[in-house]
Structures are given as C-alpha cells and as structure tokens.
Short mmCIF file of C-alpha atoms in Angstrom, two decimals:
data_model
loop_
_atom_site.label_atom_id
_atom_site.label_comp_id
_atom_site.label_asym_id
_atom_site.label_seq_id
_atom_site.Cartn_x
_atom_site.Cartn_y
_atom_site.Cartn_z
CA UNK A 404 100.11 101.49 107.72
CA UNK A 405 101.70 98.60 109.47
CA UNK A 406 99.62 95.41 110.44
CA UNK A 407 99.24 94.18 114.02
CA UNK A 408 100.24 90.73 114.74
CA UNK A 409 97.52 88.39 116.02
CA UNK A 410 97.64 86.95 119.16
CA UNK A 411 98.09 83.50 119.22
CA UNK A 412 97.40 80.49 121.64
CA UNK A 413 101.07 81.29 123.68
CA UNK A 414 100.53 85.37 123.48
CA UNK A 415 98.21 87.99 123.93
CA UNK A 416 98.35 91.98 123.04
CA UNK A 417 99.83 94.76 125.52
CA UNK A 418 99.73 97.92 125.62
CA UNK A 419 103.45 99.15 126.18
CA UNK A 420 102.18 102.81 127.51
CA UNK A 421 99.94 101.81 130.59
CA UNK A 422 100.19 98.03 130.46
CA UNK A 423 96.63 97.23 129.46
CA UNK A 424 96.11 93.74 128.88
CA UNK A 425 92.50 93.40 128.33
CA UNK A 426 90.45 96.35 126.59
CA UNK A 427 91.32 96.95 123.28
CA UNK A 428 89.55 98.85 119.85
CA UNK A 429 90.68 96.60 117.01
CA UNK A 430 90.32 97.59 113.17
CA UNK A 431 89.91 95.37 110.77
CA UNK A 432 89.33 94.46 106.99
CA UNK A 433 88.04 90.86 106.18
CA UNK A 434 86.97 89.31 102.86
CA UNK A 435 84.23 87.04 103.42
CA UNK A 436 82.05 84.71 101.69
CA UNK A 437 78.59 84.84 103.16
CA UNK A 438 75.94 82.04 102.59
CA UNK A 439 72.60 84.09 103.16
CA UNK A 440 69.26 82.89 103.11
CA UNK A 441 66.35 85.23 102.90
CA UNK A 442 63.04 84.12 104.64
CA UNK A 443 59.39 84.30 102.82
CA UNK A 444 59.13 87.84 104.09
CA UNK A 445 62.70 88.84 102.77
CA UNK A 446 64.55 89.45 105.84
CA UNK A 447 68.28 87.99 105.53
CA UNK A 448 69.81 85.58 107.94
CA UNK A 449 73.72 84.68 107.13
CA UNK A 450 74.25 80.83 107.45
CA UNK A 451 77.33 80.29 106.68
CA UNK A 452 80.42 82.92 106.71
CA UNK A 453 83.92 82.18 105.28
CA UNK A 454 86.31 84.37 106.19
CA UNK A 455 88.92 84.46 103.14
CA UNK A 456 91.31 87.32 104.62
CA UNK A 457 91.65 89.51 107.38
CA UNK A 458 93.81 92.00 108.06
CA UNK A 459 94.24 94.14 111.86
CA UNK A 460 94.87 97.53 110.61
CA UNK A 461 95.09 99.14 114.12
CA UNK A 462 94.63 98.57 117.76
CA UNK A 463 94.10 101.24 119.90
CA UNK A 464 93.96 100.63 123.96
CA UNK A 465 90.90 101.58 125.51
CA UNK A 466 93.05 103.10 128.74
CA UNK A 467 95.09 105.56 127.41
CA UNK A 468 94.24 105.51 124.10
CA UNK A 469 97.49 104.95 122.23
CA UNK A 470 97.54 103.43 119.26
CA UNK A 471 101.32 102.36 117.71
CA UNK A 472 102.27 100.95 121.06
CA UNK A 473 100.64 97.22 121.45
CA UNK A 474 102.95 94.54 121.70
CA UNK A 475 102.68 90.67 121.82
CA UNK A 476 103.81 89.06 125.27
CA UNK A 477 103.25 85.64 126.61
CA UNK A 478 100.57 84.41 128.34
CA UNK A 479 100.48 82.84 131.69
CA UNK A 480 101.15 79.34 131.97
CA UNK A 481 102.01 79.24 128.08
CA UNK A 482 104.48 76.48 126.89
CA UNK A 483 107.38 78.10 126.04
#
C-alpha cells in the first residue's frame, strides 16, 4: 500500500485518467486524542480532538473511479 501525498497550500489532487479535480473518496487512518464530555443523561459530546497521525491510504475519483492514478498539480494562481 503506498500513501497519497496531501495536498498542500500550492497543489491540489488530480485524477490523471479523466482529469477530475474536485470529487474525490479519500481513506484514511488517524490517531486521535479525544477530550469527551458526557452530559447528566450520558450522551457524549467530543470537545476537544487532537489529531496525533494520519495517514491517506487511498483516493479513489468519484468520475471514473480509478484509484492508483491521482496526482498532485498546482493550483491556480499558486506562488511558484
């Protein structure tokens, strides 16, 4: 299993198939910390969530449905 790189501030996800650039199914595992407070009547409300890793294990476009073929590219009017 390969990871998918995140996009960043300068790129965003492609699909190299069909060219999607905007519907995607993302999979992914995260360690978290939750703060969760549970009212009188025991119903749970998180407060406060830490994320302490994540991981993108796959992204699959929602077009044409392929799932090894998403790429990084720039985004408009990024600094290069």
């Amino acid at each position: 299993m390969t990871t998918v790189p995140l996009p960043t501030a300068e790129t965003r996800w492609r699909c190299t198939l069909c060219g999607n650039l905007t519907r995607f199914d993302v999979t992914r595992s995260s360690k978290v910390v939750e703060y969760v407070h549970l009212d009188l009547a025991g119903e749970p409300k998180v407060e406060e969530r830490e994320v302490v890793s994540e991981t993108i294990e796959s992204v699959r476009c929602r077009w044409c449905n392929a799932v090894d073929q998403i790429e990084l590219v720039d985004r408009p009017g990024a600094a290069s």
